[in-house]
PDB file of C-alpha atoms in Angstrom:
ATOM      1  CA  MET A 650       0.305   0.037   0.301  1.00 94.00           C
ATOM      2  CA  MET A 651       1.171   3.805  -0.087  1.00 97.00           C
ATOM      3  CA  ALA A 652       1.225   5.947   2.106  1.00 98.00           C
ATOM      4  CA  LEU A 653       1.133   9.509   1.946  1.00 98.00           C
ATOM      5  CA  ILE A 654       2.635  12.325   5.090  1.00 97.00           C
ATOM      6  CA  PRO A 655       1.128  15.462   5.078  1.00 96.00           C
ATOM      7  CA  ALA A 656       3.625  18.047   6.272  1.00 94.00           C
ATOM      8  CA  ARG A 657       2.721  21.773   5.512  1.00 89.00           C
ATOM      9  CA  GLY A 658       5.112  24.665   5.904  1.00 87.00           C
ATOM     10  CA  GLY A 659       2.505  27.424   7.902  1.00 73.00           C
ATOM     11  CA  SER A 660       2.701  25.779  11.474  1.00 71.00           C
ATOM     12  CA  LYS A 661       1.656  28.216  13.910  1.00 69.00           C
ATOM     13  CA  GLY A 662       1.502  26.135  16.942  1.00 68.00           C
ATOM     14  CA  VAL A 663       5.426  25.556  16.288  1.00 76.00           C
ATOM     15  CA  PRO A 664       7.564  27.622  13.961  1.00 75.00           C
ATOM     16  CA  GLY A 665       8.597  24.744  11.981  1.00 84.00           C
ATOM     17  CA  LYS A 666       6.910  22.579  13.558  1.00 88.00           C
ATOM     18  CA  ASN A 667       7.268  18.907  11.181  1.00 92.00           C
ATOM     19  CA  ILE A 668      11.678  19.605  10.216  1.00 91.00           C
ATOM     20  CA  LYS A 669      12.007  20.705  14.422  1.00 90.00           C
ATOM     21  CA  SER A 670      14.333  18.293  16.423  1.00 89.00           C
ATOM     22  CA  LEU A 671      12.429  16.116  18.470  1.00 88.00           C
ATOM     23  CA  HIS A 672      15.699  13.571  19.892  1.00 87.00           C
ATOM     24  CA  GLY A 673      18.244  14.394  17.227  1.00 88.00           C
ATOM     25  CA  SER A 674      16.095  14.051  14.171  1.00 92.00           C
ATOM     26  CA  PRO A 675      13.743  16.706  12.433  1.00 95.00           C
ATOM     27  CA  LEU A 676       9.456  15.379  13.417  1.00 94.00           C
ATOM     28  CA  ILE A 677       8.254  14.371  10.297  1.00 96.00           C
ATOM     29  CA  PHE A 678      12.043  12.135  10.125  1.00 96.00           C
ATOM     30  CA  TYR A 679       9.467   9.079  13.003  1.00 95.00           C
ATOM     31  CA  SER A 680       7.033   9.334  11.384  1.00 96.00           C
ATOM     32  CA  ILE A 681       8.873   8.065   7.281  1.00 97.00           C
ATOM     33  CA  ASP A 682      10.610   5.947   9.433  1.00 96.00           C
ATOM     34  CA  ALA A 683       8.097   3.695  10.932  1.00 97.00           C
ATOM     35  CA  CYS A 684       6.914   3.188   7.511  1.00 97.00           C
ATOM     36  CA  LYS A 685       9.804   2.493   5.673  1.00 97.00           C
ATOM     37  CA  LYS A 686       9.797  -0.257   8.668  1.00 97.00           C
ATOM     38  CA  SER A 687       6.584  -1.599   8.012  1.00 97.00           C
ATOM     39  CA  SER A 688       6.717  -5.056   5.454  1.00 97.00           C
ATOM     40  CA  LEU A 689       2.803  -3.525   4.182  1.00 98.00           C
ATOM     41  CA  ILE A 690       3.634  -0.235   2.450  1.00 97.00           C
ATOM     42  CA  ASP A 691       6.192   0.328  -0.915  1.00 96.00           C
ATOM     43  CA  ARG A 692       5.576   3.540  -1.018  1.00 96.00           C
ATOM     44  CA  VAL A 693       6.317   6.781   1.520  1.00 98.00           C
ATOM     45  CA  ILE A 694       4.058  10.057   0.412  1.00 97.00           C
ATOM     46  CA  VAL A 695       4.890  13.520   1.786  1.00 97.00           C
ATOM     47  CA  SER A 696       2.723  15.971   0.254  1.00 95.00           C
ATOM     48  CA  THR A 697       4.115  19.313   1.683  1.00 94.00           C
ATOM     49  CA  ASP A 698       4.013  22.738  -0.265  1.00 92.00           C
ATOM     50  CA  ASP A 699       8.042  23.917   1.227  1.00 92.00           C
ATOM     51  CA  GLN A 700      10.749  23.107  -0.155  1.00 94.00           C
ATOM     52  CA  LYS A 701      12.753  22.980   3.104  1.00 95.00           C
ATOM     53  CA  ILE A 702      10.615  19.618   4.264  1.00 95.00           C
ATOM     54  CA  ALA A 703      10.454  18.457   0.731  1.00 96.00           C
ATOM     55  CA  ASP A 704      14.322  17.728   0.718  1.00 96.00           C
ATOM     56  CA  ILE A 705      14.384  16.850   4.994  1.00 96.00           C
ATOM     57  CA  SER A 706      12.071  14.028   4.016  1.00 96.00           C
ATOM     58  CA  GLN A 707      13.836  12.836   1.008  1.00 97.00           C
ATOM     59  CA  ARG A 708      16.734  12.988   2.981  1.00 96.00           C
ATOM     60  CA  SER A 709      14.838  10.137   5.156  1.00 96.00           C
ATOM     61  CA  GLY A 710      13.548   7.604   2.803  1.00 95.00           C
ATOM     62  CA  ALA A 711      10.703   9.443   1.167  1.00 97.00           C
ATOM     63  CA  GLU A 712       9.098  10.155  -2.341  1.00 96.00           C
ATOM     64  CA  VAL A 713       8.431  14.053  -2.337  1.00 95.00           C
ATOM     65  CA  PRO A 714       7.293  14.124  -6.284  1.00 92.00           C
ATOM     66  CA  PHE A 715       5.540  17.412  -6.539  1.00 90.00           C
ATOM     67  CA  LEU A 716       4.843  19.810  -3.781  1.00 91.00           C
ATOM     68  CA  ARG A 717       1.292  20.481  -2.880  1.00 90.00           C
ATOM     69  CA  PRO A 718      -0.150  23.733  -4.089  1.00 89.00           C
ATOM     70  CA  ALA A 719      -0.630  26.935  -1.692  1.00 87.00           C
ATOM     71  CA  GLU A 720      -3.772  26.778  -1.651  1.00 90.00           C
ATOM     72  CA  LEU A 721      -4.291  23.433  -0.506  1.00 86.00           C
ATOM     73  CA  ALA A 722      -1.580  24.070   2.452  1.00 87.00           C
ATOM     74  CA  GLN A 723      -3.160  26.622   4.889  1.00 86.00           C
ATOM     75  CA  ASP A 724      -4.643  26.750   8.177  1.00 85.00           C
ATOM     76  CA  ASN A 725      -8.098  25.866   6.869  1.00 87.00           C
ATOM     77  CA  THR A 726      -7.587  23.158   4.669  1.00 90.00           C
ATOM     78  CA  THR A 727      -8.707  19.648   5.691  1.00 94.00           C
ATOM     79  CA  ASP A 728      -7.657  15.988   4.977  1.00 94.00           C
ATOM     80  CA  TYR A 729     -10.377  15.976   2.373  1.00 96.00           C
ATOM     81  CA  GLU A 730      -8.940  18.177   0.501  1.00 95.00           C
ATOM     82  CA  VAL A 731      -5.072  16.647   1.477  1.00 95.00           C
ATOM     83  CA  LEU A 732      -6.981  13.138   0.470  1.00 96.00           C
ATOM     84  CA  LYS A 733      -8.300  14.670  -3.213  1.00 95.00           C
ATOM     85  CA  HIS A 734      -5.423  16.194  -4.611  1.00 94.00           C
ATOM     86  CA  PHE A 735      -2.863  12.678  -3.512  1.00 94.00           C
ATOM     87  CA  LEU A 736      -5.569  10.503  -5.403  1.00 94.00           C
ATOM     88  CA  SER A 737      -6.099  13.456  -8.787  1.00 93.00           C
ATOM     89  CA  VAL A 738      -2.303  11.834  -8.887  1.00 92.00           C
ATOM     90  CA  TYR A 739      -2.003   8.739  -7.592  1.00 93.00           C
ATOM     91  CA  ASP A 740      -3.945   5.621  -8.755  1.00 92.00           C
ATOM     92  CA  CYS A 741      -4.830   3.770  -6.446  1.00 94.00           C
ATOM     93  CA  GLU A 742      -8.169   1.838  -3.860  1.00 96.00           C
ATOM     94  CA  SER A 743      -6.513   3.314  -0.832  1.00 97.00           C
ATOM     95  CA  VAL A 744      -3.890   4.971   1.146  1.00 98.00           C
ATOM     96  CA  VAL A 745      -2.930   5.127   4.742  1.00 98.00           C
ATOM     97  CA  TYR A 746      -3.000   8.672   5.544  1.00 98.00           C
ATOM     98  CA  ILE A 747       0.162   8.918   8.926  1.00 97.00           C
ATOM     99  CA  ARG A 748       0.358  11.781  10.033  1.00 96.00           C
ATOM    100  CA  PRO A 749       4.161  13.607  11.537  1.00 94.00           C
ATOM    101  CA  THR A 750       2.751  15.016  14.740  1.00 92.00           C
ATOM    102  CA  THR A 751       2.020  11.477  15.883  1.00 93.00           C
ATOM    103  CA  PRO A 752       5.553  10.291  15.807  1.00 92.00           C
ATOM    104  CA  ILE A 753       5.803   7.452  17.673  1.00 90.00           C
ATOM    105  CA  ARG A 754       4.772   4.486  16.120  1.00 92.00           C
ATOM    106  CA  ASP A 755       5.534   0.974  16.383  1.00 94.00           C
ATOM    107  CA  PHE A 756       5.366  -0.518  12.558  1.00 96.00           C
ATOM    108  CA  LYS A 757       4.247  -3.731  13.588  1.00 96.00           C
ATOM    109  CA  VAL A 758       1.480  -1.565  14.363  1.00 97.00           C
ATOM    110  CA  ILE A 759       0.997  -0.376  12.115  1.00 97.00           C
ATOM    111  CA  ASP A 760       0.589  -3.697   9.670  1.00 98.00           C
ATOM    112  CA  GLU A 761      -1.591  -4.986  12.444  1.00 98.00           C
ATOM    113  CA  ALA A 762      -3.825  -2.043  11.199  1.00 98.00           C
ATOM    114  CA  ILE A 763      -3.581  -2.637   7.588  1.00 98.00           C
ATOM    115  CA  ASN A 764      -4.000  -6.757   7.965  1.00 98.00           C
ATOM    116  CA  ILE A 765      -7.594  -5.728   9.915  1.00 98.00           C
ATOM    117  CA  TYR A 766      -8.113  -3.149   6.933  1.00 98.00           C
ATOM    118  CA  LYS A 767      -7.537  -5.794   4.362  1.00 97.00           C
ATOM    119  CA  ASN A 768     -10.237  -8.003   6.489  1.00 97.00           C
ATOM    120  CA  LYS A 769     -12.966  -5.346   6.510  1.00 97.00           C
ATOM    121  CA  LYS A 770     -12.352  -3.223   3.938  1.00 96.00           C
ATOM    122  CA  ASN A 771     -15.689  -4.598   1.911  1.00 96.00           C
ATOM    123  CA  THR A 772     -17.395  -3.634   4.858  1.00 97.00           C
ATOM    124  CA  ILE A 773     -15.991  -0.252   6.267  1.00 98.00           C
ATOM    125  CA  THR A 774     -15.565   3.289   5.076  1.00 97.00           C
ATOM    126  CA  SER A 775     -12.730   3.777   6.133  1.00 98.00           C
ATOM    127  CA  LEU A 776     -10.105   3.386   9.456  1.00 98.00           C
ATOM    128  CA  ARG A 777      -9.347   5.653  12.395  1.00 98.00           C
ATOM    129  CA  SER A 778      -6.971   4.974  15.254  1.00 97.00           C
ATOM    130  CA  MET A 779      -8.202   6.478  17.994  1.00 97.00           C
ATOM    131  CA  HIS A 780      -7.104   6.277  21.990  1.00 96.00           C
ATOM    132  CA  ARG A 781      -9.155   6.089  24.899  1.00 94.00           C
ATOM    133  CA  PHE A 782     -10.483   9.564  26.124  1.00 90.00           C
ATOM    134  CA  SER A 783      -9.387   9.850  29.787  1.00 87.00           C
ATOM    135  CA  GLU A 784     -12.852  12.329  30.092  1.00 88.00           C
ATOM    136  CA  SER A 785     -16.039  11.896  28.914  1.00 91.00           C
ATOM    137  CA  PRO A 786     -17.348  14.773  27.164  1.00 91.00           C
ATOM    138  CA  TYR A 787     -20.087  15.259  28.796  1.00 91.00           C
ATOM    139  CA  LYS A 788     -18.131  17.364  31.289  1.00 92.00           C
ATOM    140  CA  MET A 789     -16.885  19.046  29.445  1.00 92.00           C
ATOM    141  CA  PHE A 790     -17.571  23.298  29.409  1.00 93.00           C
ATOM    142  CA  LYS A 791     -17.124  26.067  26.496  1.00 93.00           C
ATOM    143  CA  ILE A 792     -17.385  29.380  28.031  1.00 95.00           C
ATOM    144  CA  ASN A 793     -20.557  31.141  27.131  1.00 93.00           C
ATOM    145  CA  LYS A 794     -21.059  34.571  25.584  1.00 94.00           C
ATOM    146  CA  SER A 795     -22.137  36.117  28.578  1.00 95.00           C
ATOM    147  CA  GLY A 796     -18.308  34.390  30.106  1.00 96.00           C
ATOM    148  CA  PHE A 797     -19.845  31.830  31.690  1.00 95.00           C
ATOM    149  CA  CYS A 798     -19.501  27.845  32.050  1.00 92.00           C
ATOM    150  CA  GLU A 799     -21.720  26.048  30.044  1.00 91.00           C
ATOM    151  CA  GLY A 800     -21.521  22.484  29.169  1.00 91.00           C
ATOM    152  CA  PHE A 801     -21.490  21.004  25.431  1.00 92.00           C
ATOM    153  CA  PHE A 802     -25.079  19.199  25.561  1.00 92.00           C
ATOM    154  CA  GLU A 803     -28.311  19.844  26.913  1.00 90.00           C
ATOM    155  CA  ASP A 804     -28.509  16.784  28.745  1.00 91.00           C
ATOM    156  CA  PHE A 805     -27.283  13.915  29.547  1.00 91.00           C
ATOM    157  CA  ASN A 806     -30.568  10.765  29.880  1.00 91.00           C
ATOM    158  CA  GLY A 807     -32.385  13.650  30.918  1.00 91.00           C
ATOM    159  CA  ILE A 808     -30.351  15.125  33.925  1.00 91.00           C
ATOM    160  CA  LYS A 809     -29.674  18.151  33.510  1.00 88.00           C
ATOM    161  CA  ASN A 810     -26.601  19.194  35.062  1.00 88.00           C
ATOM    162  CA  HIS A 811     -24.659  16.157  33.665  1.00 90.00           C
ATOM    163  CA  THR A 812     -21.307  17.770  34.605  1.00 89.00           C
ATOM    164  CA  ASN A 813     -21.105  17.647  37.714  1.00 88.00           C
ATOM    165  CA  LEU A 814     -21.581  13.045  37.811  1.00 90.00           C
ATOM    166  CA  PRO A 815     -18.424  10.576  38.088  1.00 88.00           C
ATOM    167  CA  ARG A 816     -17.012  10.166  35.262  1.00 85.00           C
ATOM    168  CA  GLN A 817     -18.111   6.514  35.136  1.00 88.00           C
ATOM    169  CA  SER A 818     -21.102   7.215  34.878  1.00 89.00           C
ATOM    170  CA  PHE A 819     -20.467   7.910  31.049  1.00 92.00           C
ATOM    171  CA  PRO A 820     -19.650   5.842  28.134  1.00 91.00           C
ATOM    172  CA  ALA A 821     -16.081   5.826  26.944  1.00 92.00           C
ATOM    173  CA  ALA A 822     -14.443   8.228  25.387  1.00 93.00           C
ATOM    174  CA  TYR A 823     -12.217   7.832  22.108  1.00 95.00           C
ATOM    175  CA  GLN A 824     -10.259  10.621  20.492  1.00 94.00           C
ATOM    176  CA  PRO A 825      -8.422  10.347  16.962  1.00 94.00           C
ATOM    177  CA  ASN A 826      -5.017  10.001  17.582  1.00 94.00           C
ATOM    178  CA  GLY A 827      -3.175  10.249  13.662  1.00 93.00           C
ATOM    179  CA  TYR A 828      -1.120   7.083  14.806  1.00 96.00           C
ATOM    180  CA  ILE A 829      -2.702   5.700  11.458  1.00 97.00           C
ATOM    181  CA  ASP A 830      -6.540   6.113   9.093  1.00 98.00           C
ATOM    182  CA  ILE A 831      -6.588   4.209   6.644  1.00 98.00           C
ATOM    183  CA  VAL A 832      -8.915   6.504   3.547  1.00 97.00           C
ATOM    184  CA  LYS A 833     -10.973   4.712   0.647  1.00 97.00           C
ATOM    185  CA  ARG A 834     -10.903   6.076  -3.411  1.00 96.00           C
ATOM    186  CA  GLU A 835     -14.534   5.169  -3.475  1.00 96.00           C
ATOM    187  CA  THR A 836     -15.678   6.894  -0.122  1.00 97.00           C
ATOM    188  CA  ILE A 837     -13.461  10.405  -1.433  1.00 96.00           C
ATOM    189  CA  GLU A 838     -15.190   9.998  -4.322  1.00 96.00           C
ATOM    190  CA  ASN A 839     -18.764  10.184  -2.543  1.00 95.00           C
ATOM    191  CA  GLY A 840     -17.479  13.408  -1.174  1.00 95.00           C
ATOM    192  CA  THR A 841     -16.837  12.800   2.941  1.00 96.00           C
ATOM    193  CA  THR A 842     -13.158  12.139   4.025  1.00 96.00           C
ATOM    194  CA  TYR A 843     -13.737   9.015   6.456  1.00 97.00           C
ATOM    195  CA  GLY A 844     -17.735   8.356   5.436  1.00 96.00           C
ATOM    196  CA  ALA A 845     -20.633   7.006   7.707  1.00 96.00           C
ATOM    197  CA  LYS A 846     -18.832   3.613   8.615  1.00 97.00           C
ATOM    198  CA  ILE A 847     -15.598   4.496  10.786  1.00 98.00           C
ATOM    199  CA  PHE A 848     -14.115   0.845  12.155  1.00 98.00           C
ATOM    200  CA  PRO A 849     -12.036   2.137  14.909  1.00 97.00           C
ATOM    201  CA  TYR A 850      -8.848   0.918  16.156  1.00 98.00           C
ATOM    202  CA  VAL A 851      -7.706   1.419  19.588  1.00 97.00           C
ATOM    203  CA  THR A 852      -4.068   2.543  20.362  1.00 96.00           C
ATOM    204  CA  GLU A 853      -2.383   2.890  23.253  1.00 93.00           C
ATOM    205  CA  THR A 854      -2.672   7.279  24.285  1.00 91.00           C
ATOM    206  CA  VAL A 855       0.000   8.554  22.535  1.00 91.00           C
ATOM    207  CA  ILE A 856       1.632  12.449  22.554  1.00 88.00           C
ATOM    208  CA  GLU A 857      -0.230  14.407  19.231  1.00 89.00           C
ATOM    209  CA  VAL A 858       2.680  17.390  18.943  1.00 87.00           C
ATOM    210  CA  ASP A 859       0.577  20.920  18.719  1.00 84.00           C
ATOM    211  CA  THR A 860       2.911  22.934  21.162  1.00 86.00           C
ATOM    212  CA  GLN A 861       6.081  22.902  22.684  1.00 86.00           C
ATOM    213  CA  PHE A 862       5.371  21.543  26.044  1.00 89.00           C
ATOM    214  CA  GLU A 863       3.711  18.451  23.610  1.00 88.00           C
ATOM    215  CA  PHE A 864       7.462  18.955  21.854  1.00 86.00           C
ATOM    216  CA  ASP A 865       8.683  19.298  25.641  1.00 87.00           C
ATOM    217  CA  LEU A 866       6.721  14.801  26.887  1.00 87.00           C
ATOM    218  CA  LEU A 867       8.153  13.723  23.902  1.00 87.00           C
ATOM    219  CA  GLU A 868      11.991  14.597  24.313  1.00 85.00           C
ATOM    220  CA  LEU A 869      11.739  13.342  27.510  1.00 85.00           C
ATOM    221  CA  GLN A 870       9.439  10.397  26.291  1.00 79.00           C
ATOM    222  CA  ILE A 871      12.291   9.233  24.507  1.00 79.00           C
ATOM    223  CA  LYS A 872      15.254   9.643  26.899  1.00 74.00           C
ATOM    224  CA  LYS A 873      12.900   7.023  28.786  1.00 68.00           C
ATOM    225  CA  TYR A 874      13.029   4.622  26.403  1.00 63.00           C
ATOM    226  CA  ASP A 875      16.269   5.544  25.642  1.00 63.00           C
ATOM    227  CA  LYS A 876      17.708   4.245  29.650  1.00 54.00           C
ATOM    228  CA  ASN A 877      15.522   1.133  29.112  1.00 50.00           C
TER     229      ASN A 877
END
C-alpha cells in the first residue's frame, strides 16, 4: 500500500514543526521511518508545500514528486482536500494516512492495522486510530457569551446538571490520534473523508505534537525509552 504523510510548512503553534528537531532528528523523520519499516507499505509519499520539508523528507527516504499547491496548505485546509489532491495524481484504491505530528509509532502496529483494514474493507468506509480519552465530553465546558461555564450538551439521559456526574456514568470516549488512518478512494469520491462506517482501531495513548509543551513531553518519553 501507499502511505501519505501531510506536512505543510506554515505551522503556527510550533513554527517549523514538521522539521523541528526531536531528540536529534526532524519530527517528520519518525513517521517516514515507521512507514519504511512496515512490511505492508511499499511507497511513502510526503505531501508538502515547503521545499525544505521536501528536501529533508527525501533524505529521510520518502518520495516528494511535487509540491502541494499553496491554496491546499492553509490553516483551514482539510484532510479531504489533501487526500483528494493526492488521489487525483495517484491511482490507488486506498491510502494509509500518517500524520507527522504523532511521531512515536511501532511499525508492527501499522502492519496490524493494515491487515485489519484489508479484512474489513468491503464493509467499512475507512479505518481511524484512536485511544481512550480520560474524560467524557459530557464533563467538559465551554465559556458562553456571558462569560460563564456551560456544558456542551443540554442533558445526559435527562439530567441537566450532567457535568457533575462521576466519569464512570458516561460511555467511554475515544480520541482520534493520528497513529494511522486508512482512507478509501471510493469514500473520497463520495464527497467525504472517512464516511459513515469508520472502523475504530484502538491504540495505546500517544502524544500528538501541537505545542512546545508536547514537544518537551516527547523528548522526555524518548529519553526514557533510550535508557530502558
